[in-house]
Amino acid sequence: MNKVIILGSTGSIGCNAIEVIKGLKDHRIVGLAAYGNYRRLGAQAAQLKPLIVTLVTEKHRGALRKDVGRAKLYCGEDGIEEMIDRLNADTIICAMSSSIGIRGVMRAIEKKMKICLATKEILVNFGSLVMKKARRMRAQIIPIDSEHSAIYQCLEGKNRADVLNIILTASGGPFFKRSLENVKKKDVLNHPVWKMGRKITVDSATMMNKGLEVIEAYHLFDFPVHMIKVVVHPQAICHSIVQFKDGTALAQLSTPDMRLPIQYALTAPNRLRSAVPYLDIARAGRLTFVQPDFRKFRCLSLAYKALEMGRTMPAVLNTANEEAVKLFLNDKIKFLQIPGIIEKVISKHQPRDGNLECYLQATAWAKERVRSLVC
Ligand SMILES: NC(=O)c1ccc[n+]([C@@H]2O[C@H](COP(=O)([O-])OP(=O)(O)OC[C@H]3O[C@@H](n4cnc5c(N)ncnc54)[C@H](OP(=O)(O)O)[C@@H]3O)[C@@H](O)[C@H]2O)c1
């Protein structure tokens, strides 16, 4: 039996992961963690009967207590690490919408657990530290992000030296063909293909999501920045492409449904039947691919720039983006202000290298910087 912990079980990926695991006979959920949605977490605990449940915000500990039954209840950010320490789980699914689980992920790597990673912010902020530790401990990191899952699958069994470049596909978001002037929050949150959490949906509209994915791919696959490309593919059927030096391009295609990359991360290299409808390729219609507009989607350019500068800069970019997106979702800034805020913050940062504390300091600095710019 494969014992699984889910961080972010109440979110879009977390709920899909639970559905996938229910369909896998040899997997069992032993730990669940969420941020503040104690009602949903309580309902999940009552149904799945994990051994430990963690709620990051302490406030609702009392209300959650009765739902968790015999499970142990931990609270706070430290609770995540403690849960990982206590449970002898085999696999962890990281699906929180921020990098607060980083210490837990480092602990899971030390325990040689399999890391199924949806939270791209972990690699964007701390990629070099995480990958270095994973290599040292020989811990497996398998991406859940559909694009990275596609690249991972296309690279399986291939010689890395034969790769020309990797091409991440982007749906283009709701504004691919529309002007960015006067957009309303409801337009931003209305993604044409994927139903996802609010933060990533805003990131898809600015195309920062693709920028973060470029940084994620850089760490996961260890190719130089110039080999990581982006192409807009609005149908979201082709999830990414690897081009080889002989001219061959391998792509992974499927119905756009996150249950598929989640299941593959859990069962790789085996391919089990899933609940996702098979792709009817003849009915998929025309598949189109075009260059992204880097001038319109400035966040994408900023992400490449931050990656080129390296060290703590991607963490600063990501934190500035997280804060700007929160302000936008709370109606404190307009959609078009997001890239300007990020640019101002990264222009003031001197990137440096160091341990986890050094990276955490850089993110704290970026958070403060956004607040001082806007409040
Ligand atoms: N959704 C997708 O299709 C998709 C695809 C690829 C990658 N991803 C990545 O997967 C991650 C999760 O995305 P999602 O769409 O599932 O997000 P989501 O629906 O917003 O769920 C986020 C999860 O994180 C928790 N959370 C909320 N605020 C948090 C905070 N400040 N710090 C840490 N955790 C917090 C939530 O707990 P509460 O419910 O208790 O607040 C929830 O469990 C993101 O990193 C995203 O980029 C998502």
Short mmCIF file of C-alpha atoms and ligand atoms in Angstrom, two decimals:
data_model
loop_
_atom_site.label_atom_id
_atom_site.label_comp_id
_atom_site.label_asym_id
_atom_site.label_seq_id
_atom_site.Cartn_x
_atom_site.Cartn_y
_atom_site.Cartn_z
CA MET A 1 0.00 0.00 0.00
CA ASN A 2 1.37 3.41 -1.02
CA LYS A 3 0.76 5.89 1.80
CA VAL A 4 0.10 9.43 0.59
CA ILE A 5 0.07 12.88 2.20
CA ILE A 6 -1.72 15.72 0.41
CA LEU A 7 -0.70 19.33 1.14
CA GLY A 8 -3.46 21.63 -0.12
CA SER A 9 -6.15 18.94 -0.10
CA THR A 10 -8.97 21.52 -0.14
CA GLY A 11 -7.88 23.19 -3.37
CA SER A 12 -8.57 22.39 -6.99
CA ILE A 13 -5.53 20.07 -7.38
CA GLY A 14 -6.02 18.63 -3.89
CA CYS A 15 -9.66 17.67 -4.53
CA ASN A 16 -8.73 16.15 -7.91
CA ALA A 17 -5.92 14.22 -6.23
CA ILE A 18 -8.38 12.75 -3.74
CA GLU A 19 -10.63 11.64 -6.62
CA VAL A 20 -7.67 10.05 -8.41
CA ILE A 21 -6.48 8.22 -5.29
CA LYS A 22 -9.98 6.86 -4.66
CA GLY A 23 -9.63 5.12 -8.02
CA LEU A 24 -6.20 3.60 -7.23
CA LYS A 25 -6.41 0.36 -5.28
CA ASP A 26 -2.85 0.47 -3.94
CA HIS A 27 -2.82 4.06 -2.62
CA ARG A 28 -4.14 5.28 0.73
CA ILE A 29 -4.33 8.84 2.08
CA VAL A 30 -2.71 9.09 5.52
CA GLY A 31 -2.29 12.85 5.91
CA LEU A 32 -4.16 15.96 4.78
CA ALA A 33 -3.23 19.63 5.10
CA ALA A 34 -5.01 22.85 4.18
CA TYR A 35 -4.62 26.52 4.90
CA GLY A 36 -7.87 27.85 6.36
CA ASN A 37 -10.86 26.03 4.87
CA TYR A 38 -11.58 23.97 7.97
CA ARG A 39 -15.06 22.97 6.80
CA ARG A 40 -13.86 21.26 3.64
CA LEU A 41 -10.83 19.82 5.43
CA GLY A 42 -13.14 18.47 8.16
CA ALA A 43 -15.44 16.87 5.58
CA GLN A 44 -12.45 15.27 3.85
CA ALA A 45 -11.09 13.98 7.15
CA ALA A 46 -14.46 12.53 8.13
CA GLN A 47 -14.67 10.71 4.81
CA LEU A 48 -11.07 9.58 4.27
CA LYS A 49 -10.01 8.93 7.86
CA PRO A 50 -6.36 9.97 7.58
CA LEU A 51 -4.02 9.54 10.54
CA ILE A 52 -3.04 13.21 10.77
CA VAL A 53 -4.77 16.41 9.66
CA THR A 54 -3.01 19.80 9.58
CA LEU A 55 -4.63 23.21 9.39
CA VAL A 56 -2.18 26.07 8.88
CA THR A 57 -4.36 28.78 10.44
CA GLU A 58 -4.82 28.09 14.17
CA LYS A 59 -8.11 29.99 14.48
CA HIS A 60 -10.44 27.12 13.62
CA ARG A 61 -8.69 24.35 15.50
CA GLY A 62 -11.71 23.98 17.83
CA ALA A 63 -14.26 23.78 15.03
CA LEU A 64 -12.19 21.18 13.16
CA ARG A 65 -11.54 18.99 16.20
CA LYS A 66 -14.90 17.16 16.11
CA ASP A 67 -14.62 16.28 12.39
CA VAL A 68 -11.21 14.68 12.49
CA GLY A 69 -12.32 11.80 14.69
CA ARG A 70 -9.37 9.74 15.83
CA ALA A 71 -6.87 11.54 13.62
CA LYS A 72 -4.24 13.74 15.24
CA LEU A 73 -4.75 17.44 14.57
CA TYR A 74 -1.76 19.73 14.01
CA CYS A 75 -1.85 23.45 13.37
CA GLY A 76 0.47 26.16 12.01
CA GLU A 77 3.17 26.00 9.35
CA ASP A 78 5.32 23.83 11.62
CA GLY A 79 2.43 21.36 11.73
CA ILE A 80 3.15 20.43 8.10
CA GLU A 81 6.72 19.40 8.88
CA GLU A 82 5.64 17.61 12.03
CA MET A 83 3.01 15.66 10.09
CA ILE A 84 5.58 14.59 7.48
CA ASP A 85 7.98 13.61 10.25
CA ARG A 86 5.45 11.52 12.11
CA LEU A 87 3.85 9.70 9.19
CA ASN A 88 5.97 7.16 7.43
CA ALA A 89 4.40 8.02 4.11
CA ASP A 90 5.79 7.04 0.71
CA THR A 91 4.47 9.92 -1.36
CA ILE A 92 3.61 13.57 -0.85
CA ILE A 93 1.43 15.60 -3.17
CA CYS A 94 2.32 19.30 -2.85
CA ALA A 95 -0.62 21.38 -3.96
CA MET A 96 -0.72 24.43 -1.72
CA SER A 97 -1.01 27.73 -3.52
CA SER A 98 2.13 29.20 -1.96
CA SER A 99 5.57 28.01 -0.96
CA ILE A 100 4.85 27.89 2.79
CA GLY A 101 5.27 24.10 2.69
CA ILE A 102 8.97 24.40 1.75
CA ARG A 103 10.35 23.09 5.05
CA GLY A 104 7.95 20.16 4.78
CA VAL A 105 9.11 19.43 1.23
CA MET A 106 12.76 19.51 2.35
CA ARG A 107 11.88 17.10 5.14
CA ALA A 108 10.06 14.81 2.69
CA ILE A 109 13.15 14.81 0.46
CA GLU A 110 15.33 13.87 3.44
CA LYS A 111 12.94 10.99 4.06
CA LYS A 112 13.36 9.94 0.39
CA MET A 113 9.64 10.24 -0.22
CA LYS A 114 8.33 10.58 -3.75
CA ILE A 115 7.40 14.25 -4.29
CA CYS A 116 4.49 14.84 -6.67
CA LEU A 117 4.78 18.57 -7.19
CA ALA A 118 1.99 20.92 -8.26
CA THR A 119 3.12 23.95 -6.26
CA LYS A 120 5.41 25.59 -8.79
CA GLU A 121 6.17 28.38 -6.27
CA ILE A 122 8.37 25.89 -4.35
CA LEU A 123 10.72 25.48 -7.31
CA VAL A 124 10.48 29.10 -8.43
CA ASN A 125 11.56 30.35 -4.99
CA PHE A 126 13.90 27.62 -3.84
CA GLY A 127 14.58 25.55 -6.97
CA SER A 128 18.35 25.24 -6.69
CA LEU A 129 18.19 24.23 -3.00
CA VAL A 130 15.35 21.74 -3.54
CA MET A 131 16.89 20.08 -6.60
CA LYS A 132 20.34 19.91 -5.03
CA LYS A 133 18.92 18.15 -1.99
CA ALA A 134 16.73 15.86 -4.11
CA ARG A 135 19.75 14.81 -6.18
CA ARG A 136 21.84 14.22 -3.07
CA MET A 137 19.11 12.16 -1.38
CA ARG A 138 18.06 10.47 -4.66
CA ALA A 139 14.48 11.56 -3.97
CA GLN A 140 12.17 11.53 -6.96
CA ILE A 141 10.38 14.77 -7.91
CA ILE A 142 7.59 14.19 -10.41
CA PRO A 143 5.76 17.22 -11.80
CA ILE A 144 1.98 17.53 -11.72
CA ASP A 145 1.78 20.74 -13.73
CA SER A 146 0.43 19.48 -17.04
CA GLU A 147 3.19 21.07 -19.14
CA HIS A 148 5.98 19.66 -17.00
CA SER A 149 4.30 16.31 -16.83
CA ALA A 150 4.26 16.36 -20.64
CA ILE A 151 7.96 17.25 -20.85
CA TYR A 152 8.77 14.62 -18.23
CA GLN A 153 6.93 11.99 -20.30
CA CYS A 154 8.56 13.07 -23.58
CA LEU A 155 12.02 12.88 -22.00
CA GLU A 156 11.53 9.45 -20.43
CA GLY A 157 14.16 7.05 -21.77
CA LYS A 158 15.74 9.70 -23.99
CA ASN A 159 19.30 10.93 -24.10
CA ARG A 160 19.44 14.47 -22.66
CA ALA A 161 22.32 15.35 -24.98
CA ASP A 162 19.96 14.84 -27.95
CA VAL A 163 17.52 17.55 -26.82
CA LEU A 164 17.44 20.77 -28.86
CA ASN A 165 14.85 22.60 -26.76
CA ILE A 166 11.73 22.15 -24.70
CA ILE A 167 8.60 24.03 -25.62
CA LEU A 168 5.97 24.78 -23.00
CA THR A 169 2.52 25.34 -24.41
CA ALA A 170 0.31 28.11 -23.01
CA SER A 171 -3.42 28.46 -23.54
CA GLY A 172 -2.94 32.23 -23.74
CA GLY A 173 -5.56 32.82 -21.04
CA PRO A 174 -8.73 34.89 -21.48
CA PHE A 175 -6.90 37.84 -23.12
CA PHE A 176 -4.99 36.07 -25.83
CA LYS A 177 -7.14 37.77 -28.47
CA ARG A 178 -8.49 40.65 -26.36
CA SER A 179 -7.04 43.95 -25.28
CA LEU A 180 -5.88 44.24 -21.66
CA GLU A 181 -7.49 47.67 -21.27
CA ASN A 182 -10.44 47.96 -18.86
CA VAL A 183 -10.61 44.28 -18.01
CA LYS A 184 -12.89 43.35 -15.12
CA LYS A 185 -12.13 40.89 -12.34
CA LYS A 186 -14.78 38.51 -13.59
CA ASP A 187 -13.11 38.42 -17.05
CA VAL A 188 -9.75 37.69 -15.45
CA LEU A 189 -11.21 34.84 -13.40
CA ASN A 190 -12.94 33.31 -16.41
CA HIS A 191 -10.28 31.00 -17.87
CA PRO A 192 -11.30 29.62 -21.28
CA VAL A 193 -10.07 26.04 -20.64
CA TRP A 194 -9.01 25.22 -17.09
CA LYS A 195 -11.00 25.45 -13.86
CA MET A 196 -8.37 26.28 -11.25
CA GLY A 197 -7.82 28.21 -8.03
CA ARG A 198 -8.11 32.03 -8.16
CA LYS A 199 -4.39 32.81 -7.83
CA ILE A 200 -3.30 30.61 -10.74
CA THR A 201 -6.24 31.84 -12.81
CA VAL A 202 -5.03 35.44 -12.44
CA ASP A 203 -1.49 34.27 -13.25
CA SER A 204 -2.81 32.65 -16.43
CA ALA A 205 -4.44 35.92 -17.46
CA THR A 206 -1.17 37.88 -17.01
CA MET A 207 0.82 34.91 -18.40
CA MET A 208 2.96 35.05 -15.25
CA ASN A 209 1.87 31.45 -14.82
CA LYS A 210 3.83 30.53 -17.94
CA GLY A 211 6.77 32.59 -16.72
CA LEU A 212 6.75 30.70 -13.42
CA GLU A 213 6.53 27.46 -15.40
CA VAL A 214 9.63 28.41 -17.41
CA ILE A 215 11.49 28.81 -14.10
CA GLU A 216 10.00 25.55 -12.81
CA ALA A 217 11.11 23.74 -15.99
CA TYR A 218 14.61 25.20 -15.68
CA HIS A 219 15.02 23.59 -12.25
CA LEU A 220 13.20 20.33 -12.97
CA PHE A 221 14.90 19.48 -16.24
CA ASP A 222 18.21 21.32 -15.83
CA PHE A 223 18.49 22.77 -19.35
CA PRO A 224 19.87 26.29 -19.96
CA VAL A 225 17.33 29.14 -20.16
CA HIS A 226 17.77 29.62 -23.93
CA MET A 227 16.54 26.02 -24.47
CA ILE A 228 13.20 26.67 -22.72
CA LYS A 229 10.62 28.18 -25.07
CA VAL A 230 6.94 29.08 -24.86
CA VAL A 231 4.31 28.79 -27.56
CA VAL A 232 0.63 29.74 -27.35
CA HIS A 233 -1.72 26.86 -28.10
CA PRO A 234 -5.27 27.97 -27.22
CA GLN A 235 -6.89 24.52 -27.55
CA ALA A 236 -4.80 23.17 -24.62
CA ILE A 237 -4.73 19.67 -26.13
CA CYS A 238 -0.97 19.50 -26.64
CA HIS A 239 0.52 19.91 -23.18
CA SER A 240 4.13 20.53 -24.24
CA ILE A 241 6.78 19.46 -26.72
CA VAL A 242 10.40 18.31 -26.70
CA GLN A 243 12.41 18.97 -29.84
CA PHE A 244 15.44 16.82 -30.57
CA LYS A 245 18.57 17.62 -32.56
CA ASP A 246 17.61 15.28 -35.41
CA GLY A 247 14.48 17.38 -36.08
CA THR A 248 12.01 15.11 -34.28
CA ALA A 249 9.47 16.78 -31.98
CA LEU A 250 7.70 14.64 -29.38
CA ALA A 251 4.54 16.00 -27.80
CA GLN A 252 2.08 14.75 -25.20
CA LEU A 253 -1.60 15.20 -26.07
CA SER A 254 -4.70 14.50 -24.00
CA THR A 255 -8.04 15.85 -22.91
CA PRO A 256 -7.23 18.85 -20.69
CA ASP A 257 -7.97 17.43 -17.24
CA MET A 258 -5.60 17.68 -14.27
CA ARG A 259 -6.58 14.22 -13.03
CA LEU A 260 -4.35 12.77 -15.74
CA PRO A 261 -1.00 14.37 -14.75
CA ILE A 262 -1.88 13.79 -11.08
CA GLN A 263 -2.46 10.09 -11.75
CA TYR A 264 0.67 9.79 -13.86
CA ALA A 265 2.78 11.40 -11.10
CA LEU A 266 1.45 8.75 -8.71
CA THR A 267 1.76 5.71 -10.96
CA ALA A 268 4.66 6.53 -13.34
CA PRO A 269 6.01 4.83 -15.34
CA ASN A 270 2.83 2.73 -15.33
CA ARG A 271 -0.27 3.95 -17.14
CA LEU A 272 -3.47 2.82 -15.53
CA ARG A 273 -7.01 3.40 -16.75
CA SER A 274 -8.25 6.77 -15.55
CA ALA A 275 -11.59 8.56 -15.28
CA VAL A 276 -10.46 11.11 -17.88
CA PRO A 277 -12.27 10.78 -21.23
CA TYR A 278 -10.00 9.61 -24.05
CA LEU A 279 -9.03 12.29 -26.52
CA ASP A 280 -11.02 11.99 -29.71
CA ILE A 281 -8.29 13.33 -31.96
CA ALA A 282 -10.49 13.52 -35.06
CA ARG A 283 -12.96 15.72 -33.18
CA ALA A 284 -10.31 17.89 -31.53
CA GLY A 285 -10.39 20.19 -34.56
CA ARG A 286 -7.56 22.46 -35.61
CA LEU A 287 -4.60 22.68 -33.27
CA THR A 288 -2.81 26.02 -33.57
CA PHE A 289 0.53 27.26 -32.25
CA VAL A 290 1.71 30.88 -32.23
CA GLN A 291 4.47 32.94 -30.66
CA PRO A 292 3.51 34.67 -27.37
CA ASP A 293 3.28 38.46 -27.39
CA PHE A 294 6.01 39.41 -24.91
CA ARG A 295 5.17 43.12 -25.08
CA LYS A 296 1.52 42.59 -24.23
CA PHE A 297 2.21 40.01 -21.51
CA ARG A 298 5.03 41.78 -19.66
CA CYS A 299 4.95 39.30 -16.79
CA LEU A 300 6.29 36.61 -19.11
CA SER A 301 9.27 38.80 -20.07
CA LEU A 302 9.86 39.68 -16.42
CA ALA A 303 9.98 35.99 -15.50
CA TYR A 304 12.64 35.28 -18.17
CA LYS A 305 14.59 38.33 -16.97
CA ALA A 306 14.45 37.17 -13.33
CA LEU A 307 15.56 33.67 -14.35
CA GLU A 308 18.53 35.07 -16.29
CA MET A 309 19.56 37.06 -13.22
CA GLY A 310 19.10 33.95 -11.08
CA ARG A 311 19.90 33.44 -7.38
CA THR A 312 17.20 35.10 -5.24
CA MET A 313 15.66 37.06 -8.12
CA PRO A 314 13.00 34.49 -9.17
CA ALA A 315 11.88 34.24 -5.51
CA VAL A 316 11.52 38.01 -5.40
CA LEU A 317 9.61 38.04 -8.69
CA ASN A 318 7.27 35.32 -7.44
CA THR A 319 6.63 36.97 -4.08
CA ALA A 320 6.01 40.36 -5.67
CA ASN A 321 3.57 38.66 -8.02
CA GLU A 322 1.80 36.82 -5.17
CA GLU A 323 1.35 40.08 -3.27
CA ALA A 324 0.22 41.99 -6.35
CA VAL A 325 -2.31 39.27 -7.21
CA LYS A 326 -3.69 39.37 -3.65
CA LEU A 327 -4.08 43.16 -3.95
CA PHE A 328 -5.85 42.74 -7.28
CA LEU A 329 -8.20 40.07 -5.91
CA ASN A 330 -8.98 42.39 -2.98
CA ASP A 331 -9.77 45.25 -5.41
CA LYS A 332 -6.84 47.34 -4.21
CA ILE A 333 -5.09 47.61 -7.59
CA LYS A 334 -6.08 47.27 -11.24
CA PHE A 335 -5.15 44.28 -13.38
CA LEU A 336 -2.72 46.31 -15.49
CA GLN A 337 -0.80 47.46 -12.40
CA ILE A 338 0.41 43.92 -11.63
CA PRO A 339 3.47 43.87 -13.97
CA GLY A 340 4.46 47.43 -13.04
CA ILE A 341 4.58 46.54 -9.34
CA ILE A 342 6.66 43.42 -10.00
CA GLU A 343 9.07 45.35 -12.21
CA LYS A 344 9.59 48.04 -9.56
CA VAL A 345 10.33 45.42 -6.90
CA ILE A 346 12.79 43.38 -8.96
CA SER A 347 14.59 46.54 -10.11
CA LYS A 348 15.46 47.28 -6.48
CA HIS A 349 16.70 43.79 -5.60
CA GLN A 350 20.33 42.72 -5.53
CA PRO A 351 20.17 38.95 -6.13
CA ARG A 352 22.29 36.79 -3.86
CA ASP A 353 22.84 33.14 -3.13
CA GLY A 354 22.75 31.28 0.15
CA ASN A 355 20.80 28.90 2.33
CA LEU A 356 17.04 28.64 2.80
CA GLU A 357 17.08 31.55 5.28
CA CYS A 358 18.69 33.79 2.67
CA TYR A 359 15.90 32.97 0.19
CA LEU A 360 13.21 33.42 2.85
CA GLN A 361 14.68 36.83 3.72
CA ALA A 362 14.49 37.83 0.06
CA THR A 363 10.81 36.83 -0.11
CA ALA A 364 10.05 38.75 3.12
CA TRP A 365 11.82 41.78 1.65
CA ALA A 366 9.76 41.55 -1.57
CA LYS A 367 6.50 41.28 0.38
CA GLU A 368 7.34 44.37 2.38
CA ARG A 369 8.42 46.23 -0.74
CA VAL A 370 5.06 45.64 -2.47
CA ARG A 371 3.21 46.82 0.64
CA SER A 372 5.29 49.97 0.84
CA LEU A 373 4.65 50.66 -2.85
CA VAL A 374 0.89 50.27 -2.66
CA CYS A 375 -0.24 51.12 0.89
N1 LIG B 1 -5.43 24.07 -10.52
C1 LIG B 1 -4.69 23.64 -11.51
O1 LIG B 1 -5.20 23.18 -12.52
C2 LIG B 1 -3.19 23.70 -11.42
C3 LIG B 1 -2.44 23.23 -12.50
C4 LIG B 1 -1.05 23.21 -12.38
C5 LIG B 1 -0.42 23.67 -11.24
N2 LIG B 1 -1.18 24.15 -10.22
C6 LIG B 1 -0.48 24.65 -9.02
O2 LIG B 1 -0.96 23.93 -7.90
C7 LIG B 1 -1.01 24.77 -6.76
C8 LIG B 1 -2.43 24.73 -6.21
O3 LIG B 1 -3.30 25.28 -7.17
P1 LIG B 1 -4.88 25.17 -7.01
O4 LIG B 1 -5.45 25.66 -8.28
O5 LIG B 1 -5.25 23.82 -6.51
O6 LIG B 1 -5.12 26.27 -5.87
P2 LIG B 1 -6.42 26.47 -4.96
O7 LIG B 1 -7.60 25.80 -5.53
O8 LIG B 1 -6.47 27.94 -4.69
O9 LIG B 1 -6.02 25.68 -3.63
C9 LIG B 1 -4.96 26.08 -2.88
C10 LIG B 1 -4.69 25.16 -1.72
O10 LIG B 1 -3.68 25.83 -0.98
C11 LIG B 1 -4.22 26.30 0.27
N3 LIG B 1 -3.88 27.72 0.47
C12 LIG B 1 -4.68 28.83 0.43
N4 LIG B 1 -3.98 29.93 0.73
C13 LIG B 1 -2.72 29.53 0.96
C14 LIG B 1 -1.52 30.19 1.32
N5 LIG B 1 -1.46 31.50 1.50
N6 LIG B 1 -0.42 29.45 1.48
C15 LIG B 1 -0.46 28.10 1.29
N7 LIG B 1 -1.55 27.41 0.96
C16 LIG B 1 -2.67 28.12 0.79
C17 LIG B 1 -5.71 26.14 0.17
O11 LIG B 1 -6.19 25.88 1.49
P3 LIG B 1 -7.65 26.44 1.95
O12 LIG B 1 -8.61 25.85 0.99
O13 LIG B 1 -7.74 25.89 3.31
O14 LIG B 1 -7.55 27.92 1.89
C18 LIG B 1 -5.87 24.98 -0.80
O15 LIG B 1 -5.75 23.77 -0.09
C19 LIG B 1 -0.55 26.13 -7.22
O16 LIG B 1 0.81 26.27 -6.95
C20 LIG B 1 -0.76 26.11 -8.72
O17 LIG B 1 0.14 26.94 -9.41
C21 LIG B 1 -2.54 24.16 -10.27
#
